[in-house]
Every structure is written in C-alpha cells, then in structure tokens.
Tab-separated table of N, CA and C in Angstrom:
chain	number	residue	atom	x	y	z
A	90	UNK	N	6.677	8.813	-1.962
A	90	UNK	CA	5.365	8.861	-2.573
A	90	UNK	C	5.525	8.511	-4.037
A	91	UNK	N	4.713	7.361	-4.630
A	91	UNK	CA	4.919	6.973	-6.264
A	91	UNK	C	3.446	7.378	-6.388
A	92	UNK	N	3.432	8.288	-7.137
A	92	UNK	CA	1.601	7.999	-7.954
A	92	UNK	C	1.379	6.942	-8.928
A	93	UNK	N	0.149	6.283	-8.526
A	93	UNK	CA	-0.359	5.320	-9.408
A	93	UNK	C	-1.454	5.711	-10.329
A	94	UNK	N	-2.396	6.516	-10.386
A	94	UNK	CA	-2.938	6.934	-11.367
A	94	UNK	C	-3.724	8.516	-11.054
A	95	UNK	N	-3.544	9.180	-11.926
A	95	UNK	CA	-3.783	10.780	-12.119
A	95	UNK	C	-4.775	10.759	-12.818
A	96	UNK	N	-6.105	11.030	-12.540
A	96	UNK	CA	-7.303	11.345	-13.067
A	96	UNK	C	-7.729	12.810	-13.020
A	97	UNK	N	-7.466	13.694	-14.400
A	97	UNK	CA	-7.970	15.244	-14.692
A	97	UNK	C	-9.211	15.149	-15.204
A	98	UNK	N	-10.191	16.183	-14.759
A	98	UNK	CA	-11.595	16.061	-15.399
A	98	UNK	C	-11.595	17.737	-15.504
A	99	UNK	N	-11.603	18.338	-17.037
A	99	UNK	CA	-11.672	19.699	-16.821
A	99	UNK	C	-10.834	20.398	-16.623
A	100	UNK	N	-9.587	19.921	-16.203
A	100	UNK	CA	-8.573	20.591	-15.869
A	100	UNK	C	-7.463	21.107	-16.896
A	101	UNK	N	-6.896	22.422	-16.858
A	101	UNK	CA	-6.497	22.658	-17.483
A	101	UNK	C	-7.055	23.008	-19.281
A	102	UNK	N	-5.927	22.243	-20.465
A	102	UNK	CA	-6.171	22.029	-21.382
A	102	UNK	C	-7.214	20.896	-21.547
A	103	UNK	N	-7.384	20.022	-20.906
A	103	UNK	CA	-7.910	18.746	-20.791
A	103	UNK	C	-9.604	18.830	-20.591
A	104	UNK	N	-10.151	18.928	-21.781
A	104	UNK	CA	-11.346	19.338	-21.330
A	104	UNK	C	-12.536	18.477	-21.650
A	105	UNK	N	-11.828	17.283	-21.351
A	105	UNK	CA	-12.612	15.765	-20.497
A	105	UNK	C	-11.673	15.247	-20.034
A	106	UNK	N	-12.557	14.161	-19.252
A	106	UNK	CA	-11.727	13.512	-18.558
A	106	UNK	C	-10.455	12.582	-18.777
A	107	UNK	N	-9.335	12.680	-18.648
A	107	UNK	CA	-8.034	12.180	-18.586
A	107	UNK	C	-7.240	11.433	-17.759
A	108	UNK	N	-6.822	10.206	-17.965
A	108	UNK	CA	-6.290	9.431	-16.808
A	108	UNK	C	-4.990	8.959	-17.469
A	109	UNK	N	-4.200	9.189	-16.448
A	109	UNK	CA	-2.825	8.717	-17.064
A	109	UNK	C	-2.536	7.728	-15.604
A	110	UNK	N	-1.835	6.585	-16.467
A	110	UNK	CA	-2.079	5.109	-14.822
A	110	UNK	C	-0.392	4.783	-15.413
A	111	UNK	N	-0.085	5.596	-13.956
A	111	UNK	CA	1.622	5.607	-13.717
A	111	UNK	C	1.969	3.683	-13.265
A	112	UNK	N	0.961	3.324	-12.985
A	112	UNK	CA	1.637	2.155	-12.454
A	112	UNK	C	1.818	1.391	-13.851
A	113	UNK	N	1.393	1.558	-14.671
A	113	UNK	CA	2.047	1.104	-15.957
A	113	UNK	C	3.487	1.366	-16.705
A	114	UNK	N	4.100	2.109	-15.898
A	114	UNK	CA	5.563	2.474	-16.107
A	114	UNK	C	6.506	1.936	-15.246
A	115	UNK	N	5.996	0.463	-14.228
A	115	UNK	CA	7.011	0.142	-13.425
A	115	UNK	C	6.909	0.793	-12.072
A	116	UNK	N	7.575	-0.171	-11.138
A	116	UNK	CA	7.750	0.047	-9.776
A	116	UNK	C	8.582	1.394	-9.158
A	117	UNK	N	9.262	1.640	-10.106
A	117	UNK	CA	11.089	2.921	-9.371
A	117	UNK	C	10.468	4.078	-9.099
A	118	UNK	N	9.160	4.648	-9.705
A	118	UNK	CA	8.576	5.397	-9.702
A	118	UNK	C	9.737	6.979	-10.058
A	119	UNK	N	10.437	7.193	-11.041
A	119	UNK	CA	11.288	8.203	-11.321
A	119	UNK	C	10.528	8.310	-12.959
A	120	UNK	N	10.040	9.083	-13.156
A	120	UNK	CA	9.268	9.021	-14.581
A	120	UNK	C	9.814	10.470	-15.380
A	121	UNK	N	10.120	10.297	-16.221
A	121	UNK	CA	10.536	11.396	-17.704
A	121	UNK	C	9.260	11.570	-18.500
A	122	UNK	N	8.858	12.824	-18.262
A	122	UNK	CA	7.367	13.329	-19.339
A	122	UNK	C	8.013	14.332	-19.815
A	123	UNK	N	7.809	13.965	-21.237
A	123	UNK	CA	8.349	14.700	-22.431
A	123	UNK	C	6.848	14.883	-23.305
A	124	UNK	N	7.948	15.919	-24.270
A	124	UNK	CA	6.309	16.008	-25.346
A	124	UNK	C	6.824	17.183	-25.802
A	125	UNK	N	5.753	18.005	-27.072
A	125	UNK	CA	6.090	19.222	-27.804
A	125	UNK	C	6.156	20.319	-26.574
A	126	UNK	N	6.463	21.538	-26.831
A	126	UNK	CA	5.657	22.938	-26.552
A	126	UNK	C	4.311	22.708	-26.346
A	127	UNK	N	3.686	22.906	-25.557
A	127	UNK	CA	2.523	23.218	-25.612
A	127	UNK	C	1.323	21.410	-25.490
A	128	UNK	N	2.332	20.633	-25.334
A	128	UNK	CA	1.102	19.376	-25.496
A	128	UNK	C	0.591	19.073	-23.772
A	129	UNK	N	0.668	20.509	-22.653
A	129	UNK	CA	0.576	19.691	-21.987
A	129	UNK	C	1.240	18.911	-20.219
A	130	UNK	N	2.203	18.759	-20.691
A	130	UNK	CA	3.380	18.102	-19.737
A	130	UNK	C	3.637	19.089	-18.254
A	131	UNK	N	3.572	20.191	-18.282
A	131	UNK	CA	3.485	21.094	-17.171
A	131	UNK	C	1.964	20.688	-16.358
A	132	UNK	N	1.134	20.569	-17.294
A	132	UNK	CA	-0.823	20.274	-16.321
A	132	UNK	C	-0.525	19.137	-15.642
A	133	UNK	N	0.302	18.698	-15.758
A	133	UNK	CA	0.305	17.038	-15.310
A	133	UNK	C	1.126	17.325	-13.812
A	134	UNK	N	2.133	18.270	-14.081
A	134	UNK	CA	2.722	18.582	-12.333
A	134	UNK	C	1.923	19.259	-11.786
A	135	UNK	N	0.573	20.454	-12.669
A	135	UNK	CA	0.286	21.001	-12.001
A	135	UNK	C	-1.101	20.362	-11.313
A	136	UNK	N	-1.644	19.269	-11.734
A	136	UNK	CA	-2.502	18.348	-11.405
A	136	UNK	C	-2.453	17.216	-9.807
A	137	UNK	N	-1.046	17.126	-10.148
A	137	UNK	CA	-0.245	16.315	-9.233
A	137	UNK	C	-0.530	17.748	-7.895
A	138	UNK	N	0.424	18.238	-8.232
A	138	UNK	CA	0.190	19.475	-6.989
A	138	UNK	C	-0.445	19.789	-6.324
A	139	UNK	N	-1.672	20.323	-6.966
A	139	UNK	CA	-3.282	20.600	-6.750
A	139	UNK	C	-3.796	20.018	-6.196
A	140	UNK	N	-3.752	18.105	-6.060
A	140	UNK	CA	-4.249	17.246	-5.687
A	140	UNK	C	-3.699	16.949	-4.446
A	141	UNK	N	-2.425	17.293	-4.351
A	141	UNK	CA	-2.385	17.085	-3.010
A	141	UNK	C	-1.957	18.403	-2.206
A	142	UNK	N	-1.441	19.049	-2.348
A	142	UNK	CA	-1.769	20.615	-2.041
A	142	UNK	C	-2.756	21.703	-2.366
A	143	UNK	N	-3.288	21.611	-3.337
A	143	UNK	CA	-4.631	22.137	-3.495
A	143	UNK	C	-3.845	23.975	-3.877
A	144	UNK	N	-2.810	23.595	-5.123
A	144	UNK	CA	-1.412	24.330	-5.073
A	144	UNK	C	-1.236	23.843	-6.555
A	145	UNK	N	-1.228	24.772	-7.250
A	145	UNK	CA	-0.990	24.366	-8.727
A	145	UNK	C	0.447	25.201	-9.116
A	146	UNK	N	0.686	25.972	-8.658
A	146	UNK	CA	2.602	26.219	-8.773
A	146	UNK	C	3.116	25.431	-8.471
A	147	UNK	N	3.626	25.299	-9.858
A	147	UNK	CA	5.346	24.937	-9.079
A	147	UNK	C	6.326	25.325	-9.494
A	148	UNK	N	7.254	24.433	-9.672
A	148	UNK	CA	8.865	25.163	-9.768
A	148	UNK	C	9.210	25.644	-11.412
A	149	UNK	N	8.457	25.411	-12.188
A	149	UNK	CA	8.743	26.049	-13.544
A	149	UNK	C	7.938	27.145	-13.829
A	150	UNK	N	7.011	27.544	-12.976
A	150	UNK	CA	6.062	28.776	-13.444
A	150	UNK	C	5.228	28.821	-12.221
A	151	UNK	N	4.496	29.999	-12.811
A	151	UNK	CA	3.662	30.652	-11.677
A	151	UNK	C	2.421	29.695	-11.285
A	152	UNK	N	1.601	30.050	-10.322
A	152	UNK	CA	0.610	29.432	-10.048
A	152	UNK	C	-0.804	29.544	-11.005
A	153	UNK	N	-1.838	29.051	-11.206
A	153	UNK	CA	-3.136	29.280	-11.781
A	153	UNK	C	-4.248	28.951	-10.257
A	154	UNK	N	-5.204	29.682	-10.025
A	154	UNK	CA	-6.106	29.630	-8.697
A	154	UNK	C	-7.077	29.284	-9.390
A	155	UNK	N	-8.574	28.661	-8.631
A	155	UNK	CA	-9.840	28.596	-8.639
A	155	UNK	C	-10.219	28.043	-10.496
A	156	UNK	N	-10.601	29.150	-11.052
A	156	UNK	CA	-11.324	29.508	-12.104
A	156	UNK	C	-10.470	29.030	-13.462
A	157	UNK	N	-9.313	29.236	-12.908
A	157	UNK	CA	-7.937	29.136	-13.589
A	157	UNK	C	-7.698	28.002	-14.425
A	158	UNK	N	-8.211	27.080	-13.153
A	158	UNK	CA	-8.155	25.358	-13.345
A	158	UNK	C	-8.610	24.753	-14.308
A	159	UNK	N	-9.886	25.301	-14.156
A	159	UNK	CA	-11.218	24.749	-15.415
A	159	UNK	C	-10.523	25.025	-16.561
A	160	UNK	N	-10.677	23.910	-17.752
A	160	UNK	CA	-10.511	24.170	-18.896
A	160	UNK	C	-11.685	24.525	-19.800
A	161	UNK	N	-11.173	25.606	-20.301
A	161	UNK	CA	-11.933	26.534	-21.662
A	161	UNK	C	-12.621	25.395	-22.494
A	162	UNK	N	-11.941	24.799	-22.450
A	162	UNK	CA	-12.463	23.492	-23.751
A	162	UNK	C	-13.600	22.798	-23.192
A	163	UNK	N	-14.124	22.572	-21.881
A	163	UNK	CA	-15.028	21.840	-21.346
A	163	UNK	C	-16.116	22.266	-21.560
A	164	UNK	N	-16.835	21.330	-21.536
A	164	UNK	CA	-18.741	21.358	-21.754
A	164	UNK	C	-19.052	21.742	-20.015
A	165	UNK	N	-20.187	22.827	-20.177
A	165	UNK	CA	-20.488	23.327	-19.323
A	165	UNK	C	-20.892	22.353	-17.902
A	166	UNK	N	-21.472	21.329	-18.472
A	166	UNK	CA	-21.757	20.062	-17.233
A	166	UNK	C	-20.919	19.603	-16.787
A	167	UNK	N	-19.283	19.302	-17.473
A	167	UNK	CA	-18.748	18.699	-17.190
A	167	UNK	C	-17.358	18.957	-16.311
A	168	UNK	N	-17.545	17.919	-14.829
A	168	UNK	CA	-17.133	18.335	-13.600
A	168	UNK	C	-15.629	18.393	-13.393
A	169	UNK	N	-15.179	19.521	-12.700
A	169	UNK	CA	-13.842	19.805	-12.876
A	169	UNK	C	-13.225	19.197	-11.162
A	170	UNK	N	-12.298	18.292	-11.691
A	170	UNK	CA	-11.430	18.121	-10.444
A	170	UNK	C	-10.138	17.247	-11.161
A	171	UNK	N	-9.766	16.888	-9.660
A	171	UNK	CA	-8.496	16.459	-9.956
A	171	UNK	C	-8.440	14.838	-9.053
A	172	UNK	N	-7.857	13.649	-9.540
A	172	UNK	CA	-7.942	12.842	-8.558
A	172	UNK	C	-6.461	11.740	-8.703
A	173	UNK	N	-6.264	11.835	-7.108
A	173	UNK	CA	-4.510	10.862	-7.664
A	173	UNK	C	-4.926	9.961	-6.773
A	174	UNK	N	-4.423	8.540	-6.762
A	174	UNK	CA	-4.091	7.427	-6.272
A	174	UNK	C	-2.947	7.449	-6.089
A	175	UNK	N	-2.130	7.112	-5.148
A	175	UNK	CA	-0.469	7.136	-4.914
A	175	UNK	C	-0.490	5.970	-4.204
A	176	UNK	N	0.867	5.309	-3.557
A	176	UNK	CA	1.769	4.645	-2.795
A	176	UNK	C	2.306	6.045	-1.801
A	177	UNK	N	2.523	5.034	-0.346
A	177	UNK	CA	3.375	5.937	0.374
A	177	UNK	C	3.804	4.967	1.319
A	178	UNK	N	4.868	4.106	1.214
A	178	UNK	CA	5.231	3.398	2.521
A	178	UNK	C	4.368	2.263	2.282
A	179	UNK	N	4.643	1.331	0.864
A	179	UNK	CA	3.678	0.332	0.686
A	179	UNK	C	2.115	0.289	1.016
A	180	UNK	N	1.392	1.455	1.046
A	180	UNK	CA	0.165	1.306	1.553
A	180	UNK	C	-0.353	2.511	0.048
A	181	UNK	N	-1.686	2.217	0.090
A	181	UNK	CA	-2.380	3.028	-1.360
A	181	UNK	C	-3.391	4.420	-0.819
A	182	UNK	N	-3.287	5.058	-1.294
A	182	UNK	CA	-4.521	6.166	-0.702
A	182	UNK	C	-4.778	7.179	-1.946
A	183	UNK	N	-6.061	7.385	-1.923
A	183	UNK	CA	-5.988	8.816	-2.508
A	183	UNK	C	-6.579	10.059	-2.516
A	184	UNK	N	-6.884	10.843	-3.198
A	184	UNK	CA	-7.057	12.481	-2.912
A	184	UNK	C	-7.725	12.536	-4.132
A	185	UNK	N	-8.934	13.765	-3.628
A	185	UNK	CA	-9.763	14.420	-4.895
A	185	UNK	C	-9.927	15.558	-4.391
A	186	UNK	N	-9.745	16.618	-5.081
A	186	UNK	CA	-10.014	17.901	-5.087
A	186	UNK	C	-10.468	18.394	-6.374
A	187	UNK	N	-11.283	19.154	-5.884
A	187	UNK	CA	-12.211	19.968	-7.254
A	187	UNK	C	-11.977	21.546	-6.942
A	188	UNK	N	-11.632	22.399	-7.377
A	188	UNK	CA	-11.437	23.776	-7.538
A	188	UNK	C	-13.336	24.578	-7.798
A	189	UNK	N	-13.122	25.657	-6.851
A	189	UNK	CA	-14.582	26.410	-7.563
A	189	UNK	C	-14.597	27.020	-8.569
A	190	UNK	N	-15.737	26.590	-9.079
A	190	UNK	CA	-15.983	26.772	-10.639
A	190	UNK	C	-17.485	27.461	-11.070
A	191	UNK	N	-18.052	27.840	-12.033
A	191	UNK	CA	-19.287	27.780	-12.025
A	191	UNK	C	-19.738	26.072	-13.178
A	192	UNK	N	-20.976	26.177	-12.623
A	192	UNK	CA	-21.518	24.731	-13.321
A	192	UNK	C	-23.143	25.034	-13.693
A	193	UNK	N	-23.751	24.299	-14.455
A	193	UNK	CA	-25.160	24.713	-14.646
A	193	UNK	C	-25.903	23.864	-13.395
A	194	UNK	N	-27.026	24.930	-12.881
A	194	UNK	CA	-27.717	24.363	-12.183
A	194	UNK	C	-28.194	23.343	-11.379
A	195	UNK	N	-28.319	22.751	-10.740
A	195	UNK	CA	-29.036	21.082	-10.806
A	195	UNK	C	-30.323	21.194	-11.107
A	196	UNK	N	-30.961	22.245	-10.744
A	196	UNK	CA	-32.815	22.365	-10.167
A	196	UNK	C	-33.066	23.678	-10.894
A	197	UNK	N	-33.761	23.701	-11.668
A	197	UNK	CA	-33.959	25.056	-12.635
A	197	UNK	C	-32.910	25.506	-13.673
A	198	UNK	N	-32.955	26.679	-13.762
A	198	UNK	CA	-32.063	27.206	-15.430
A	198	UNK	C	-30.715	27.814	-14.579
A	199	UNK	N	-29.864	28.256	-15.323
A	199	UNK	CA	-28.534	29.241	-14.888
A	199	UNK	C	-27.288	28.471	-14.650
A	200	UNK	N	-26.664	29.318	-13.881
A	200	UNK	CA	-25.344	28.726	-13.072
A	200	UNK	C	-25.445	29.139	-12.125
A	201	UNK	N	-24.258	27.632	-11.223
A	201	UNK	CA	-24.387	28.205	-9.935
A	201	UNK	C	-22.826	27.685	-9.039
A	202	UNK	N	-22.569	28.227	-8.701
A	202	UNK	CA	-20.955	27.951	-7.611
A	202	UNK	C	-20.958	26.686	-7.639
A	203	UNK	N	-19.782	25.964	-7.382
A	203	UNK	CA	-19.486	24.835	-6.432
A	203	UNK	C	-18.788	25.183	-6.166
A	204	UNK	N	-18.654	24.728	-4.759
A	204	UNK	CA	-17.860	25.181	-3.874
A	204	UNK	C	-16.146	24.042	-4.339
A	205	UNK	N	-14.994	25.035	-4.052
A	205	UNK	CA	-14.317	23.834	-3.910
A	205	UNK	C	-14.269	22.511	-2.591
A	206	UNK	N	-13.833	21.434	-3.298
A	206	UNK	CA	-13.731	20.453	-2.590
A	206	UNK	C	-12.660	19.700	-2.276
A	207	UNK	N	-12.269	18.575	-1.290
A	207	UNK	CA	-11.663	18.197	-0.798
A	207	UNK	C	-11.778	16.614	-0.299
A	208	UNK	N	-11.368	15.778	-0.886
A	208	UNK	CA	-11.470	14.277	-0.068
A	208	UNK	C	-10.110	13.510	0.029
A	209	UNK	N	-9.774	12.798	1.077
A	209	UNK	CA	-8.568	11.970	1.431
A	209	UNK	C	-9.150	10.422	1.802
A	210	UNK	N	-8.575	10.044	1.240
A	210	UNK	CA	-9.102	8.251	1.280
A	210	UNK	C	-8.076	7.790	2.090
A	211	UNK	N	-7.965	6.943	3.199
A	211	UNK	CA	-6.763	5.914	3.605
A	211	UNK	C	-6.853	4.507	3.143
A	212	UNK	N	-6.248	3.961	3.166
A	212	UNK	CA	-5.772	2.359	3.020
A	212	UNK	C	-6.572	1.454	3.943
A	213	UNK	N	-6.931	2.033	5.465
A	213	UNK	CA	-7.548	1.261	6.311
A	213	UNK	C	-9.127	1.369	6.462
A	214	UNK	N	-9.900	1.200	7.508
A	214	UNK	CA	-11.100	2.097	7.326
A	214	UNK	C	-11.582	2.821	8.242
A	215	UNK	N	-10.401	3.652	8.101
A	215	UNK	CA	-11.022	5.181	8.615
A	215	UNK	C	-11.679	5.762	7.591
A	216	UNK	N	-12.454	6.991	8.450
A	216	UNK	CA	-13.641	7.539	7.664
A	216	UNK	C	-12.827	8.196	6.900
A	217	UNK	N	-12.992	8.823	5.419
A	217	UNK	CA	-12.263	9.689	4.601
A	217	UNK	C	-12.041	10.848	5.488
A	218	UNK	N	-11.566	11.670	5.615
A	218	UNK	CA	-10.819	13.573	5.604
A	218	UNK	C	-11.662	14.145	4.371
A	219	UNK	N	-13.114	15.117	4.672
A	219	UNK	CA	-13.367	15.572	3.827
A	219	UNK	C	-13.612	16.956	3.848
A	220	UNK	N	-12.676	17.873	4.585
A	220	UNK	CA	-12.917	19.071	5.138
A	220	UNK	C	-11.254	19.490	4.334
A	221	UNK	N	-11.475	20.428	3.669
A	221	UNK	CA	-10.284	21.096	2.991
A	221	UNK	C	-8.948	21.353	4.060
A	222	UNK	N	-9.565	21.799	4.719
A	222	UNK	CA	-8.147	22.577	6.161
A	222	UNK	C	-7.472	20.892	6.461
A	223	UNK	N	-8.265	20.378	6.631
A	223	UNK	CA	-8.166	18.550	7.615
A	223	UNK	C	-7.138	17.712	7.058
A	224	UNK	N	-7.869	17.961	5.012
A	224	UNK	CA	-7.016	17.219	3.792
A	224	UNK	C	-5.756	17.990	3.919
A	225	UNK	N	-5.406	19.008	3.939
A	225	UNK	CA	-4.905	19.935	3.676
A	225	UNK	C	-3.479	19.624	4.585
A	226	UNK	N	-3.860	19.659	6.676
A	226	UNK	CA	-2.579	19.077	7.194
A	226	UNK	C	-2.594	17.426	7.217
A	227	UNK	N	-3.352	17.048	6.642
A	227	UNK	CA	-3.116	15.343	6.540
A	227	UNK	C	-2.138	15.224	5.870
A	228	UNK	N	-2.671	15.557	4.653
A	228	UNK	CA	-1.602	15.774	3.306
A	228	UNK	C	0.074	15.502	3.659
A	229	UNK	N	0.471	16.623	4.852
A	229	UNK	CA	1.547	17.617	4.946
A	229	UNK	C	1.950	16.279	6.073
A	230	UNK	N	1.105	16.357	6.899
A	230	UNK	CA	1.949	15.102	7.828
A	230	UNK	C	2.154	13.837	7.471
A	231	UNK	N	1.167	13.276	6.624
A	231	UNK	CA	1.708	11.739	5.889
A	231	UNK	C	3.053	11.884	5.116
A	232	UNK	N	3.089	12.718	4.367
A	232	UNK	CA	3.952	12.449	3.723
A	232	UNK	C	5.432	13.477	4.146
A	233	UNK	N	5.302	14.385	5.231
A	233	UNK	CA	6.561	14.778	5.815
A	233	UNK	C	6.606	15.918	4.735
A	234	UNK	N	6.422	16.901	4.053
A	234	UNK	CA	6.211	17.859	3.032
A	234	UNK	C	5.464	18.722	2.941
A	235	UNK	N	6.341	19.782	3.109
A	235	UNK	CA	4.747	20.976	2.485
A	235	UNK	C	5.340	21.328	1.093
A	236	UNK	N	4.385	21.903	0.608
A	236	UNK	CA	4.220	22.292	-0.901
A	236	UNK	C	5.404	22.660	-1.316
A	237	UNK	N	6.144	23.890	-0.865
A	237	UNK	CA	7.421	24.155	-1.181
A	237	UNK	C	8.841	22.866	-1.673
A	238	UNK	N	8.604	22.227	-0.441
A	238	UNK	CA	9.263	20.595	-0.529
A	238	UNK	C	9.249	20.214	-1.523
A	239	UNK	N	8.166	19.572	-1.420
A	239	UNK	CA	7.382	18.790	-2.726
A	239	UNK	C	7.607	19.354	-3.674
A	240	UNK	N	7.858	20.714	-3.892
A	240	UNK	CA	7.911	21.025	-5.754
A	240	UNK	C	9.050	21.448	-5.893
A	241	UNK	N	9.988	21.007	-4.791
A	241	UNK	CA	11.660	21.121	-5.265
A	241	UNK	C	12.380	19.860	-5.276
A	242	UNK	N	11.312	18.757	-4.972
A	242	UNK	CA	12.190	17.542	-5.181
A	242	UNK	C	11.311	16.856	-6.602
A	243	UNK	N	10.333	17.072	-7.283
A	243	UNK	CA	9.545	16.280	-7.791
A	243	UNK	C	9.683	17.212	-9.732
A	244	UNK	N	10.344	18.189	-9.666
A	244	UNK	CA	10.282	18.202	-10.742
A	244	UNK	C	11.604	19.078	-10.810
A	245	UNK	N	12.515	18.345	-12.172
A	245	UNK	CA	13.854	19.120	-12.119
A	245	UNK	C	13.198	19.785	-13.665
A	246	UNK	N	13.628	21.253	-13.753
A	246	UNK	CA	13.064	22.207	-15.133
A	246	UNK	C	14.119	21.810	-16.499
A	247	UNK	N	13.367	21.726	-17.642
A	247	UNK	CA	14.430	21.299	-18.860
A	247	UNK	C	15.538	22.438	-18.440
C-alpha cells in the first residue's frame, strides 16, 4: 500500500483543511516525516490510521476516539474527516471517514450530531462500501492487515 494523497479537514491540530500529496515524493513509497516537537508529524500517522482503520493509535502513543479527532482550532461549520487516496497492487482507491462530532445545525439554530462516517471507493465500478462495519472488513481483506499489522510495519518510533 503507497498513499498518494492525505486529505485532513479538522483533524487534529489542523483546523482546516490540509492535504499533503505523497505522490510528489516519488514512486518507493518509504517516506521520512520529520519536523519540531509538536509541529504535528504523529496526526499524519494518526490520520493515515483512522482512514483506513477508523483507529487513530498507533505504535508511538495512545489512541484519541470520536470527539478527540476534531480540532480545537476549527470553525464550528467546518467538516471534520479524514480522506486518503492510496495504490495497492497498481490499482488507486480511496477512503473517507469522518469521526462524530457536533456541528451547527443545517435547519434552524444549535448543534447537532453527525454521525460518524464511512466511504470506500474502488478503481473499477463497483458501487462504493458505505456502511462502517463493510469499510471496515474491506479495508482488512484488500490489503491482508488488521490494524495491529499495519501499525507495526508503517511506522518505526525515533
């Protein structure tokens, strides 16, 4: 699996939207993210994660759930998810998940839930996977990995 571009909206520190487009670093897909204390560089595995496990632990620290996700810094309208484009076996697909959050209204004053969400795109044209449980073992069987896997091969700790 190479990711080609990581789109955060809300997430985390990131409180607009953020796209970092891995395919601008070359084909090998083995990437070094560096940076200060604090700029960051951990949201980016935990983005990755989330998006396709719907699983924001990983192997350098604990997990963050639901509410967790949303960044403090965001404007109340503005919609929190997570979205990756990857490679897997020369073919492109990708994943959006949004965590529940509160949001203002659509129809009158207040706040109100969204529910979390879930979408899986394929390469061919099948209908998307838009049922959390569905994304969830798609995820796990395309790519031969469950979460545990995945966050012991994808990030080695300074």
């Amino acid at each position: 699996m190479r990711p080609l571009k990581l789109i955060m909206s809300a997430f985390g520190p990131y409180a607009g939207q953020t796209v970092i487009d891995f395919s601008q670093l070359g084909e090998q897909g083995l990437y070094l993210i560096t940076g200060d204390t604090g700029a960051g560089k951990t949201v980016i595995f935990d983005a990755v994660s989330y998006a396709l496990y719907a699983r924001s632990d990983h192997s350098s620290g604990g997990g963050r759930e639901g509410a967790m996700l949303r960044s403090q810094y965001a404007d109340a309208d503005t919609p929190t998810f997570v979205e990756l484009e990857f490679s897997f076996r020369g073919k492109c697909y990708r994943v959006k998940r949004n965590p529940e959050y509160r949001r203002p209204a659509k129809r009158g004053t207040g706040m109100t839930k969204e529910k979390a969400g879930a979408e899986l795109y394929y390469p061919d044209d099948r209908v998307p996977v838009t049922r959390m449980s569905e994304v969830d073992k798609s995820i796990v069987e395309l790519l031969g990995l469950n979460h545990k896997q995945f966050t012991q091969i994808t990030m080695i700790a300074q």
